[in-house]
């Protein structure tokens, strides 16, 4: 049983107070594999991957669903095989990620290539291997992809990434659907008022009045002129005319608003690129549209807005080019809890909300259901990972009289606990201001302490001290846990564990100060084994080929 919800379920404490992972104590893992150490619970990873695939299928019972694992979160051959076995495709965005997935035996038809600056070599590999999708990210991508596909005698499957104007995510750097950034193609022309999409909020939610009825058929010139026509039992109103074909019959306010929105979308960059791809059908197969709005998103609200706009784009492109885009990928960004007082997205509940909203607007727009796709990464691998460190220097620092802790309590002293890792193995706190928690996982010289771990963040005299866990690097911002409470008797050589480090830890690791990147060990009910070896000094020297 996990010690709290943010730890892998097979995390526990033994009779000595040491943290264990599937029965393997933290001390035994460090003894075998060294410190610092990334620990990956592959049973937890497998359960999360399979759980998301099942939740998506259940939430969208009348549509085909695809789920791709976002390899940028963390990728290894073993991870590729696990998520693939659980029914996931794999998103890649570099030659390295592509090669790792292929080396794991994942066929091209189960792989996706993303990237705002894809190289010719990456495109050639993706096309030659028959990747499921190549995501078009800029206006010149179609010509480049088509040229390479023609040279290789292949037809490439492509999808267009759209910036739909929805701002979501916990930090500016991980909010990716606003217009002023490097990803995707804008849904609207420059200067267009996004309030034009407000008409989508009421589509299909009622019947019999002009504020809630919508067009459902192309060229429905025989539709009834009565704007108060009743909707049928499924919420559609088949007496409403298509906005581009209203003819001499006075349109409703909703029809006019929807026509304006579609006109704007039809003149936007995304549709222009869709048209370009459609015109290259000998070399390119247009399989759909893609949106990714950010990361660490806690509920479906922003996804619903993005989904509505993507369905409108799909309807608009059908109106302009008579082409039904087969797939709509709504991306990733599903939040996880990094501390006990944070909440993670309830995936089944929020996907069900998203499904209802998307089905409602899509039905109101009169379109067949598309394939619905998702791209989780952090929510799959993040909570499956824990990082272990050895405690080094412990420094007690007296503070000014008016200093307060994060809870607003006055404090006179803070203890800086240095560990044998830091920003080189987890850059997120420094890069994003990300919060983590920490627990005592083991003890120097054996299991002879109580192992209370990180206490509640209170000001009580509970045998703990206010601490800040910091790294060994030459940066004052090299902080792993900004504030926690650790036992007063913590000492050099004790072991600390930071949970929820499976995503964007190892994959963003660096050699700053020429630190060696830690090993990754896989733990499960079966065994504990090395997934990725630790770097060595010989690795560093091997890169330095100067005389």
Short mmCIF file of C-alpha atoms in Angstrom, two decimals:
data_model
loop_
_atom_site.label_atom_id
_atom_site.label_comp_id
_atom_site.label_asym_id
_atom_site.label_seq_id
_atom_site.Cartn_x
_atom_site.Cartn_y
_atom_site.Cartn_z
CA UNK A 1 0.00 0.00 0.00
CA UNK A 2 1.38 3.42 -0.98
CA UNK A 3 2.33 5.75 1.87
CA UNK A 4 0.13 8.40 0.22
CA UNK A 5 -1.68 8.85 -3.07
CA UNK A 6 1.23 10.55 -4.85
CA UNK A 7 3.56 7.56 -4.45
CA UNK A 8 3.46 4.40 -6.57
CA UNK A 9 0.94 2.00 -5.10
CA UNK A 10 3.59 -0.60 -4.23
CA UNK A 11 5.53 1.90 -2.08
CA UNK A 12 5.54 1.05 1.63
CA UNK A 13 7.60 1.23 4.81
CA UNK A 14 9.20 -1.83 6.37
CA UNK A 15 9.53 -2.55 10.05
CA UNK A 16 12.63 -0.33 10.23
CA UNK A 17 10.84 2.69 8.76
CA UNK A 18 12.65 2.44 5.41
CA UNK A 19 10.81 3.08 2.18
CA UNK A 20 10.37 0.00 0.03
CA UNK A 21 9.35 -0.41 -3.60
CA UNK A 22 7.83 -3.81 -4.30
CA UNK A 23 9.70 -4.96 -1.19
CA UNK A 24 13.06 -3.51 -2.27
CA UNK A 25 14.33 -1.08 0.33
CA UNK A 26 15.72 2.25 -0.81
CA UNK A 27 19.07 1.38 0.81
CA UNK A 28 19.30 -1.93 -1.05
CA UNK A 29 18.59 -0.23 -4.36
CA UNK A 30 21.28 2.40 -3.79
CA UNK A 31 23.72 -0.29 -2.74
CA UNK A 32 23.10 -2.19 -5.98
CA UNK A 33 22.70 0.68 -8.45
CA UNK A 34 24.32 3.75 -6.89
CA UNK A 35 23.12 7.21 -5.87
CA UNK A 36 21.35 9.31 -7.03
CA UNK A 37 18.92 6.86 -8.59
CA UNK A 38 15.76 7.11 -10.65
CA UNK A 39 13.33 4.36 -9.61
CA UNK A 40 10.61 3.48 -12.11
CA UNK A 41 7.72 1.28 -10.97
CA UNK A 42 6.88 -0.48 -14.22
CA UNK A 43 3.75 -2.09 -12.78
CA UNK A 44 2.45 1.39 -11.96
CA UNK A 45 3.43 2.58 -15.43
CA UNK A 46 1.61 -0.32 -17.05
CA UNK A 47 -1.52 0.22 -14.98
CA UNK A 48 -1.62 3.91 -15.82
CA UNK A 49 -1.12 3.32 -19.54
CA UNK A 50 -3.81 0.67 -19.73
CA UNK A 51 -6.10 2.69 -17.50
CA UNK A 52 -5.99 5.71 -19.79
CA UNK A 53 -6.67 3.62 -22.90
CA UNK A 54 -9.67 2.03 -21.21
CA UNK A 55 -10.95 5.35 -19.84
CA UNK A 56 -10.85 6.92 -23.30
CA UNK A 57 -12.71 4.03 -24.89
CA UNK A 58 -15.35 4.09 -22.17
CA UNK A 59 -15.79 7.87 -22.33
CA UNK A 60 -16.28 7.83 -26.12
CA UNK A 61 -18.40 4.70 -26.64
CA UNK A 62 -19.62 5.68 -30.11
CA UNK A 63 -16.24 6.79 -31.49
CA UNK A 64 -12.93 5.12 -32.16
CA UNK A 65 -10.27 6.35 -29.74
CA UNK A 66 -6.50 6.35 -30.11
CA UNK A 67 -4.09 7.09 -27.27
CA UNK A 68 -0.45 7.95 -27.94
CA UNK A 69 2.16 8.03 -25.20
CA UNK A 70 4.09 11.32 -25.31
CA UNK A 71 7.63 9.97 -25.36
CA UNK A 72 9.13 13.34 -24.44
CA UNK A 73 8.06 12.68 -20.83
CA UNK A 74 10.45 9.74 -20.57
CA UNK A 75 11.48 7.19 -23.14
CA UNK A 76 13.39 3.95 -23.06
CA UNK A 77 13.03 0.73 -24.99
CA UNK A 78 11.36 -0.94 -22.02
CA UNK A 79 8.90 1.93 -21.58
CA UNK A 80 8.08 1.77 -25.30
CA UNK A 81 7.27 -1.91 -25.08
CA UNK A 82 5.13 -1.51 -21.95
CA UNK A 83 2.93 1.29 -23.26
CA UNK A 84 2.62 -0.41 -26.64
CA UNK A 85 1.48 -3.63 -24.99
CA UNK A 86 -1.21 -1.59 -23.21
CA UNK A 87 -2.60 -0.35 -26.54
CA UNK A 88 -0.82 2.99 -26.94
CA UNK A 89 0.87 4.50 -29.95
CA UNK A 90 4.05 6.48 -29.23
CA UNK A 91 4.65 10.15 -30.00
CA UNK A 92 8.21 11.05 -30.93
CA UNK A 93 9.73 14.44 -31.70
CA UNK A 94 13.39 13.80 -32.47
CA UNK A 95 15.67 11.35 -34.24
CA UNK A 96 16.72 9.94 -30.88
CA UNK A 97 13.16 9.24 -29.77
CA UNK A 98 12.31 7.73 -33.15
CA UNK A 99 15.32 5.43 -33.04
CA UNK A 100 14.62 4.31 -29.48
CA UNK A 101 11.03 3.40 -30.35
CA UNK A 102 12.08 1.54 -33.50
CA UNK A 103 14.87 -0.24 -31.61
CA UNK A 104 12.24 -1.40 -29.11
CA UNK A 105 10.47 -3.16 -31.98
CA UNK A 106 7.58 -0.71 -32.28
CA UNK A 107 6.39 -0.70 -35.92
CA UNK A 108 6.11 2.60 -37.77
CA UNK A 109 2.34 2.28 -37.98
CA UNK A 110 2.29 2.70 -34.16
CA UNK A 111 4.47 5.83 -34.16
CA UNK A 112 3.84 9.57 -34.56
CA UNK A 113 6.32 12.31 -35.43
CA UNK A 114 5.88 15.77 -33.92
CA UNK A 115 8.16 18.80 -33.98
CA UNK A 116 8.25 22.43 -35.02
CA UNK A 117 11.58 22.01 -36.82
CA UNK A 118 11.72 18.50 -38.21
CA UNK A 119 14.87 17.66 -40.13
CA UNK A 120 14.89 16.04 -43.56
CA UNK A 121 16.49 12.98 -41.98
CA UNK A 122 13.66 12.70 -39.45
CA UNK A 123 11.03 13.08 -42.15
CA UNK A 124 12.75 10.51 -44.34
CA UNK A 125 12.84 7.98 -41.53
CA UNK A 126 9.20 8.57 -40.58
CA UNK A 127 8.04 8.23 -44.19
CA UNK A 128 10.21 5.20 -44.92
CA UNK A 129 8.97 3.43 -41.77
CA UNK A 130 5.33 4.26 -42.52
CA UNK A 131 4.64 6.34 -39.41
CA UNK A 132 0.99 6.54 -38.43
CA UNK A 133 1.10 10.34 -38.53
CA UNK A 134 3.51 13.16 -39.26
CA UNK A 135 2.21 16.28 -37.56
CA UNK A 136 2.47 19.35 -39.81
CA UNK A 137 3.52 22.34 -37.74
CA UNK A 138 4.29 25.12 -40.22
CA UNK A 139 3.20 26.33 -43.69
CA UNK A 140 6.26 24.91 -45.44
CA UNK A 141 5.91 21.41 -43.98
CA UNK A 142 3.49 20.04 -46.62
CA UNK A 143 5.84 20.82 -49.51
CA UNK A 144 8.84 19.34 -47.69
CA UNK A 145 7.01 16.18 -46.62
CA UNK A 146 5.45 15.70 -50.06
CA UNK A 147 8.80 16.11 -51.80
CA UNK A 148 10.47 13.49 -49.62
CA UNK A 149 7.51 11.12 -49.90
CA UNK A 150 7.56 11.43 -53.70
CA UNK A 151 11.29 10.70 -53.80
CA UNK A 152 10.80 7.62 -51.62
CA UNK A 153 7.79 6.43 -53.61
CA UNK A 154 5.58 6.66 -50.51
CA UNK A 155 2.41 8.46 -49.45
CA UNK A 156 2.84 10.11 -46.06
CA UNK A 157 0.04 10.32 -43.51
CA UNK A 158 -0.12 13.87 -42.14
CA UNK A 159 -2.09 15.78 -39.50
CA UNK A 160 -2.14 19.56 -38.95
CA UNK A 161 -1.35 21.04 -35.55
CA UNK A 162 -3.67 23.95 -34.79
CA UNK A 163 -3.24 26.69 -32.19
CA UNK A 164 -6.87 27.16 -31.26
CA UNK A 165 -6.40 30.14 -28.93
CA UNK A 166 -7.15 28.36 -25.66
CA UNK A 167 -4.72 29.28 -22.89
CA UNK A 168 -4.17 26.48 -20.39
CA UNK A 169 -1.36 25.06 -18.27
CA UNK A 170 0.46 25.80 -15.07
CA UNK A 171 3.29 27.92 -16.51
CA UNK A 172 3.79 30.12 -19.56
CA UNK A 173 6.39 27.71 -20.91
CA UNK A 174 3.95 24.77 -20.89
CA UNK A 175 0.91 26.61 -22.24
CA UNK A 176 1.05 25.83 -25.93
CA UNK A 177 -2.18 26.82 -27.74
CA UNK A 178 -1.94 30.61 -27.54
CA UNK A 179 -0.99 32.35 -30.76
CA UNK A 180 2.31 34.01 -29.83
CA UNK A 181 4.51 30.90 -29.68
CA UNK A 182 6.40 28.51 -31.91
CA UNK A 183 3.94 25.62 -32.27
CA UNK A 184 1.20 25.03 -34.79
CA UNK A 185 -0.94 27.06 -37.17
CA UNK A 186 -3.44 29.64 -36.01
CA UNK A 187 -7.13 28.82 -36.32
CA UNK A 188 -8.13 32.44 -36.98
CA UNK A 189 -6.60 35.14 -39.20
CA UNK A 190 -4.45 37.71 -37.45
CA UNK A 191 -6.56 40.30 -35.67
CA UNK A 192 -9.76 38.25 -35.65
CA UNK A 193 -11.79 38.50 -32.45
CA UNK A 194 -11.89 35.11 -30.67
CA UNK A 195 -15.28 36.06 -29.23
CA UNK A 196 -16.57 34.91 -32.59
CA UNK A 197 -16.42 31.39 -31.09
CA UNK A 198 -18.95 32.25 -28.37
CA UNK A 199 -21.67 30.85 -30.61
CA UNK A 200 -20.28 27.37 -29.94
CA UNK A 201 -21.22 27.45 -26.28
CA UNK A 202 -24.93 27.07 -26.96
CA UNK A 203 -24.88 24.63 -29.84
CA UNK A 204 -27.08 21.60 -29.37
CA UNK A 205 -27.98 22.43 -25.78
CA UNK A 206 -31.61 23.20 -26.50
CA UNK A 207 -34.16 23.35 -29.24
CA UNK A 208 -36.82 25.48 -30.77
CA UNK A 209 -35.28 28.97 -30.56
CA UNK A 210 -32.77 30.94 -32.56
CA UNK A 211 -30.29 31.18 -29.73
CA UNK A 212 -29.81 27.43 -29.62
CA UNK A 213 -30.45 25.99 -33.06
CA UNK A 214 -27.66 25.34 -35.52
CA UNK A 215 -27.14 24.31 -39.14
CA UNK A 216 -26.76 20.58 -39.70
CA UNK A 217 -26.76 19.87 -43.41
CA UNK A 218 -24.83 21.17 -46.38
CA UNK A 219 -26.99 23.01 -48.91
CA UNK A 220 -30.26 22.30 -47.13
CA UNK A 221 -32.20 24.72 -49.35
CA UNK A 222 -35.51 22.98 -48.64
CA UNK A 223 -35.25 23.54 -44.92
CA UNK A 224 -38.23 25.03 -43.16
CA UNK A 225 -38.21 28.79 -42.78
CA UNK A 226 -39.69 28.60 -39.32
CA UNK A 227 -36.84 29.46 -36.95
CA UNK A 228 -38.75 27.93 -34.09
CA UNK A 229 -38.77 24.45 -35.57
CA UNK A 230 -38.61 21.70 -32.98
CA UNK A 231 -35.50 19.58 -32.57
CA UNK A 232 -35.74 15.84 -32.65
CA UNK A 233 -35.02 13.60 -29.68
CA UNK A 234 -31.26 13.57 -30.21
CA UNK A 235 -31.00 17.37 -29.99
CA UNK A 236 -30.57 18.10 -33.71
CA UNK A 237 -32.82 20.49 -35.57
CA UNK A 238 -33.03 19.33 -39.17
CA UNK A 239 -35.06 22.38 -40.20
CA UNK A 240 -32.05 24.65 -39.76
CA UNK A 241 -30.22 25.70 -42.88
CA UNK A 242 -26.54 25.49 -43.59
CA UNK A 243 -25.18 29.03 -43.12
CA UNK A 244 -23.49 29.29 -46.52
CA UNK A 245 -26.77 28.35 -48.28
CA UNK A 246 -29.43 30.36 -46.49
CA UNK A 247 -30.59 31.84 -49.81
CA UNK A 248 -33.51 34.25 -49.62
CA UNK A 249 -34.77 32.88 -46.31
CA UNK A 250 -33.99 35.07 -43.34
CA UNK A 251 -31.37 33.29 -41.21
CA UNK A 252 -31.52 33.07 -37.43
CA UNK A 253 -29.11 34.96 -35.21
CA UNK A 254 -27.32 31.70 -34.45
CA UNK A 255 -26.97 30.90 -38.13
CA UNK A 256 -25.47 34.29 -38.80
CA UNK A 257 -23.08 34.01 -35.85
CA UNK A 258 -22.02 30.54 -36.93
CA UNK A 259 -21.54 31.68 -40.52
CA UNK A 260 -19.28 34.50 -39.34
CA UNK A 261 -17.23 32.08 -37.25
CA UNK A 262 -16.88 29.66 -40.15
CA UNK A 263 -15.95 32.45 -42.54
CA UNK A 264 -13.19 33.55 -40.17
CA UNK A 265 -11.87 30.03 -39.77
CA UNK A 266 -12.05 29.45 -43.53
CA UNK A 267 -9.68 32.40 -44.00
CA UNK A 268 -7.26 31.35 -41.26
CA UNK A 269 -3.77 29.84 -41.58
CA UNK A 270 -4.90 26.36 -40.49
CA UNK A 271 -7.40 25.98 -43.32
CA UNK A 272 -4.85 27.34 -45.80
CA UNK A 273 -2.45 24.55 -44.87
CA UNK A 274 -5.23 21.95 -44.92
CA UNK A 275 -6.01 23.04 -48.47
CA UNK A 276 -2.34 22.80 -49.42
CA UNK A 277 -2.18 19.24 -48.11
CA UNK A 278 -5.41 18.23 -49.86
CA UNK A 279 -3.99 19.51 -53.14
CA UNK A 280 -0.99 17.19 -52.71
CA UNK A 281 -3.08 14.04 -52.33
CA UNK A 282 -0.78 11.98 -54.54
CA UNK A 283 1.96 12.30 -51.93
CA UNK A 284 0.09 13.18 -48.72
CA UNK A 285 -2.87 11.56 -46.97
CA UNK A 286 -4.62 14.12 -44.78
CA UNK A 287 -5.73 12.19 -41.70
CA UNK A 288 -6.83 14.91 -39.32
CA UNK A 289 -6.16 17.89 -37.08
CA UNK A 290 -4.33 18.21 -33.79
CA UNK A 291 -4.45 20.52 -30.79
CA UNK A 292 -2.29 20.65 -27.68
CA UNK A 293 -3.27 23.41 -25.26
CA UNK A 294 -0.76 23.01 -22.43
CA UNK A 295 0.22 20.90 -19.44
CA UNK A 296 -0.84 20.35 -15.85
CA UNK A 297 -4.50 20.99 -16.69
CA UNK A 298 -6.80 19.92 -13.86
CA UNK A 299 -10.21 19.61 -15.55
CA UNK A 300 -11.87 19.30 -18.93
CA UNK A 301 -13.03 22.91 -19.31
CA UNK A 302 -10.19 24.09 -21.56
CA UNK A 303 -10.26 20.81 -23.49
CA UNK A 304 -13.98 21.31 -24.11
CA UNK A 305 -13.36 24.77 -25.56
CA UNK A 306 -10.53 23.46 -27.72
CA UNK A 307 -12.62 20.49 -28.80
CA UNK A 308 -15.50 22.70 -29.85
CA UNK A 309 -13.22 24.86 -31.97
CA UNK A 310 -11.59 21.83 -33.56
CA UNK A 311 -15.02 20.46 -34.48
CA UNK A 312 -15.88 23.81 -36.04
CA UNK A 313 -12.65 23.68 -38.05
CA UNK A 314 -13.57 20.20 -39.21
CA UNK A 315 -17.04 21.41 -40.22
CA UNK A 316 -15.59 24.45 -41.98
CA UNK A 317 -13.14 22.39 -44.01
CA UNK A 318 -15.99 20.12 -45.05
CA UNK A 319 -17.87 23.23 -46.19
CA UNK A 320 -14.97 24.66 -48.16
CA UNK A 321 -13.45 21.48 -49.59
CA UNK A 322 -16.03 18.68 -49.10
CA UNK A 323 -13.40 16.78 -47.10
CA UNK A 324 -14.30 15.03 -43.84
CA UNK A 325 -11.21 15.03 -41.64
CA UNK A 326 -11.10 11.53 -40.14
CA UNK A 327 -9.34 12.25 -36.83
CA UNK A 328 -9.23 14.95 -34.17
CA UNK A 329 -6.35 14.74 -31.72
CA UNK A 330 -6.96 16.73 -28.54
CA UNK A 331 -3.42 16.32 -27.25
CA UNK A 332 -2.20 15.88 -23.70
CA UNK A 333 -1.66 17.94 -20.58
CA UNK A 334 -3.53 15.91 -17.93
CA UNK A 335 -2.34 16.97 -14.51
CA UNK A 336 -0.72 14.95 -11.76
CA UNK A 337 -0.33 15.81 -8.08
CA UNK A 338 3.25 16.50 -7.05
CA UNK A 339 2.44 17.05 -3.36
CA UNK A 340 -0.21 15.63 -1.05
CA UNK A 341 -2.20 18.86 -1.04
CA UNK A 342 -2.45 18.99 -4.85
CA UNK A 343 -5.08 17.31 -6.97
CA UNK A 344 -4.61 15.29 -10.14
CA UNK A 345 -7.10 15.28 -12.99
CA UNK A 346 -9.78 12.63 -12.57
CA UNK A 347 -9.23 11.12 -16.02
CA UNK A 348 -12.42 9.00 -16.35
CA UNK A 349 -14.66 11.80 -15.09
CA UNK A 350 -13.13 14.58 -17.17
CA UNK A 351 -12.91 12.52 -20.35
CA UNK A 352 -16.62 11.73 -19.93
CA UNK A 353 -17.37 15.47 -19.67
CA UNK A 354 -15.25 16.13 -22.74
CA UNK A 355 -16.99 13.36 -24.66
CA UNK A 356 -20.43 14.75 -23.93
CA UNK A 357 -19.46 18.28 -24.95
CA UNK A 358 -17.69 17.22 -28.15
CA UNK A 359 -20.53 14.89 -29.16
CA UNK A 360 -23.07 17.64 -28.56
CA UNK A 361 -21.36 20.26 -30.72
CA UNK A 362 -20.40 17.75 -33.39
CA UNK A 363 -23.96 16.48 -33.67
CA UNK A 364 -25.24 20.03 -33.79
CA UNK A 365 -22.84 20.77 -36.64
CA UNK A 366 -24.18 17.76 -38.49
CA UNK A 367 -20.90 15.91 -38.79
CA UNK A 368 -20.10 12.21 -38.32
CA UNK A 369 -18.07 11.40 -35.23
CA UNK A 370 -14.32 11.52 -35.87
CA UNK A 371 -11.64 9.32 -34.40
CA UNK A 372 -10.73 11.00 -31.11
CA UNK A 373 -7.10 10.87 -30.03
CA UNK A 374 -5.16 11.80 -26.90
CA UNK A 375 -1.47 12.19 -26.03
CA UNK A 376 -0.83 11.70 -22.31
CA UNK A 377 2.74 11.55 -21.07
CA UNK A 378 3.25 13.04 -17.62
CA UNK A 379 0.08 11.44 -16.24
CA UNK A 380 1.30 8.01 -17.37
CA UNK A 381 4.93 7.99 -16.29
CA UNK A 382 5.24 10.84 -13.76
CA UNK A 383 3.69 9.17 -10.70
CA UNK A 384 5.48 5.90 -11.51
CA UNK A 385 8.88 7.47 -10.78
CA UNK A 386 10.74 8.26 -7.55
CA UNK A 387 14.26 9.70 -7.22
CA UNK A 388 16.54 8.62 -4.38
CA UNK A 389 19.40 10.75 -3.00
CA UNK A 390 22.03 10.53 -0.26
CA UNK A 391 22.13 13.41 2.22
CA UNK A 392 25.39 15.34 2.35
CA UNK A 393 25.96 18.70 4.02
CA UNK A 394 23.33 19.89 6.51
CA UNK A 395 23.52 23.62 7.21
CA UNK A 396 21.39 25.52 9.76
CA UNK A 397 20.86 29.12 8.67
CA UNK A 398 19.55 31.82 11.06
CA UNK A 399 16.89 34.01 9.46
CA UNK A 400 15.78 37.63 9.97
CA UNK A 401 13.13 38.15 12.62
CA UNK A 402 10.26 38.78 10.19
CA UNK A 403 10.83 35.66 8.04
CA UNK A 404 7.81 33.41 7.46
CA UNK A 405 7.49 29.94 6.01
CA UNK A 406 5.22 29.05 3.10
CA UNK A 407 2.31 28.65 5.51
CA UNK A 408 2.74 32.15 6.91
CA UNK A 409 4.29 31.08 10.22
CA UNK A 410 7.24 33.05 11.60
CA UNK A 411 10.48 31.07 11.54
CA UNK A 412 13.90 31.87 12.94
CA UNK A 413 15.93 29.18 11.19
CA UNK A 414 15.93 27.16 8.00
CA UNK A 415 17.99 24.04 7.45
CA UNK A 416 19.55 23.52 4.03
CA UNK A 417 19.87 19.82 3.29
CA UNK A 418 22.22 19.17 0.38
CA UNK A 419 21.99 15.96 -1.61
CA UNK A 420 24.21 14.27 -4.19
CA UNK A 421 22.08 15.36 -7.15
CA UNK A 422 20.06 18.46 -7.98
CA UNK A 423 19.18 20.49 -11.03
CA UNK A 424 21.17 18.18 -13.29
CA UNK A 425 18.73 15.34 -12.63
CA UNK A 426 15.57 17.41 -12.02
CA UNK A 427 15.52 20.85 -13.66
CA UNK A 428 11.78 21.40 -13.19
CA UNK A 429 11.90 23.29 -9.87
CA UNK A 430 14.43 25.74 -11.31
CA UNK A 431 12.83 25.95 -14.75
CA UNK A 432 9.14 26.12 -13.81
CA UNK A 433 9.12 26.73 -10.07
CA UNK A 434 7.68 23.23 -9.70
CA UNK A 435 6.87 22.02 -6.19
CA UNK A 436 7.82 18.61 -4.84
CA UNK A 437 7.71 16.87 -1.50
CA UNK A 438 10.28 14.58 0.10
CA UNK A 439 10.44 11.71 2.55
CA UNK A 440 13.21 10.06 4.52
CA UNK A 441 13.69 6.73 2.80
CA UNK A 442 16.61 5.15 4.66
CA UNK A 443 19.31 5.75 7.22
CA UNK A 444 23.07 5.92 7.29
CA UNK A 445 24.63 2.95 9.03
CA UNK A 446 21.46 0.87 9.08
CA UNK A 447 17.79 1.08 9.97
CA UNK A 448 18.01 2.42 13.51
CA UNK A 449 15.85 5.58 13.32
CA UNK A 450 12.09 6.07 13.29
CA UNK A 451 11.85 7.05 9.60
CA UNK A 452 9.04 9.56 10.10
CA UNK A 453 9.91 11.25 6.83
CA UNK A 454 8.59 14.55 5.68
CA UNK A 455 6.16 15.78 8.32
CA UNK A 456 3.16 18.02 7.82
CA UNK A 457 4.16 21.57 7.01
CA UNK A 458 3.19 23.04 10.36
CA UNK A 459 5.02 25.07 12.95
CA UNK A 460 4.57 22.53 15.69
CA UNK A 461 7.48 21.20 17.69
CA UNK A 462 6.99 17.67 16.39
CA UNK A 463 10.58 16.55 16.24
CA UNK A 464 11.04 18.07 12.82
CA UNK A 465 12.79 21.05 11.32
CA UNK A 466 11.89 23.37 8.47
CA UNK A 467 14.13 22.34 5.64
CA UNK A 468 14.97 23.15 2.05
CA UNK A 469 16.39 20.29 -0.02
CA UNK A 470 19.04 21.60 -2.40
CA UNK A 471 21.41 20.17 -4.94
CA UNK A 472 25.19 20.12 -5.22
CA UNK A 473 25.48 22.50 -8.16
CA UNK A 474 26.99 25.97 -8.41
CA UNK A 475 23.64 27.77 -8.61
CA UNK A 476 21.68 29.33 -5.75
CA UNK A 477 18.51 28.32 -7.58
CA UNK A 478 19.51 24.65 -7.43
CA UNK A 479 16.56 23.73 -5.21
CA UNK A 480 14.71 20.40 -5.34
CA UNK A 481 12.16 20.93 -2.55
CA UNK A 482 11.60 24.51 -1.50
CA UNK A 483 10.07 23.81 1.87
CA UNK A 484 9.31 20.71 3.90
CA UNK A 485 9.80 19.36 7.39
CA UNK A 486 12.46 16.76 8.03
CA UNK A 487 13.57 15.07 11.28
CA UNK A 488 15.94 17.03 13.53
CA UNK A 489 18.25 14.04 13.70
CA UNK A 490 18.70 13.79 9.92
CA UNK A 491 22.37 13.10 9.18
CA UNK A 492 24.88 12.73 6.40
CA UNK A 493 24.35 9.47 4.52
CA UNK A 494 20.61 9.24 5.16
CA UNK A 495 18.46 8.63 2.10
CA UNK A 496 15.79 11.00 0.81
CA UNK A 497 13.12 10.13 -1.74
CA UNK A 498 11.25 12.59 -3.98
CA UNK A 499 8.13 11.16 -5.64
CA UNK A 500 6.47 11.94 -9.00
CA UNK A 501 9.76 12.32 -10.84
CA UNK A 502 9.08 9.83 -13.62
CA UNK A 503 8.31 12.57 -16.16
CA UNK A 504 10.79 15.24 -17.28
CA UNK A 505 13.48 14.17 -14.82
CA UNK A 506 15.80 11.77 -16.62
CA UNK A 507 14.65 13.04 -20.00
CA UNK A 508 15.71 16.62 -19.16
CA UNK A 509 18.84 15.66 -17.24
CA UNK A 510 22.12 17.39 -18.01
CA UNK A 511 25.82 17.19 -17.28
CA UNK A 512 25.94 20.59 -15.61
CA UNK A 513 29.15 20.80 -13.56
CA UNK A 514 29.96 17.55 -15.42
CA UNK A 515 27.65 15.65 -13.10
CA UNK A 516 26.94 12.09 -14.20
CA UNK A 517 23.36 11.32 -15.20
CA UNK A 518 21.93 8.73 -12.76
CA UNK A 519 20.80 5.23 -13.64
CA UNK A 520 17.16 4.25 -14.03
CA UNK A 521 16.14 1.07 -12.27
CA UNK A 522 12.85 -0.70 -13.02
CA UNK A 523 11.02 -2.24 -10.07
CA UNK A 524 8.01 -4.51 -10.25
CA UNK A 525 6.51 -7.56 -8.60
CA UNK A 526 8.92 -9.64 -10.70
CA UNK A 527 12.26 -8.00 -9.94
CA UNK A 528 14.42 -4.90 -9.78
CA UNK A 529 16.66 -4.48 -12.80
CA UNK A 530 18.64 -1.83 -14.59
CA UNK A 531 16.64 -0.03 -17.28
CA UNK A 532 19.23 2.62 -18.18
CA UNK A 533 22.79 2.53 -16.85
CA UNK A 534 24.49 5.37 -15.02
CA UNK A 535 26.85 7.60 -16.94
CA UNK A 536 30.53 7.20 -16.14
CA UNK A 537 33.52 9.51 -16.22
CA UNK A 538 34.70 7.49 -19.21
CA UNK A 539 31.49 8.56 -21.01
CA UNK A 540 32.36 12.20 -20.40
CA UNK A 541 35.98 11.79 -21.45
CA UNK A 542 34.93 9.79 -24.49
CA UNK A 543 33.09 12.81 -25.84
CA UNK A 544 36.13 15.03 -25.45
CA UNK A 545 38.19 14.22 -28.52
CA UNK A 546 40.54 17.19 -28.36
CA UNK A 547 44.27 16.53 -28.13
#
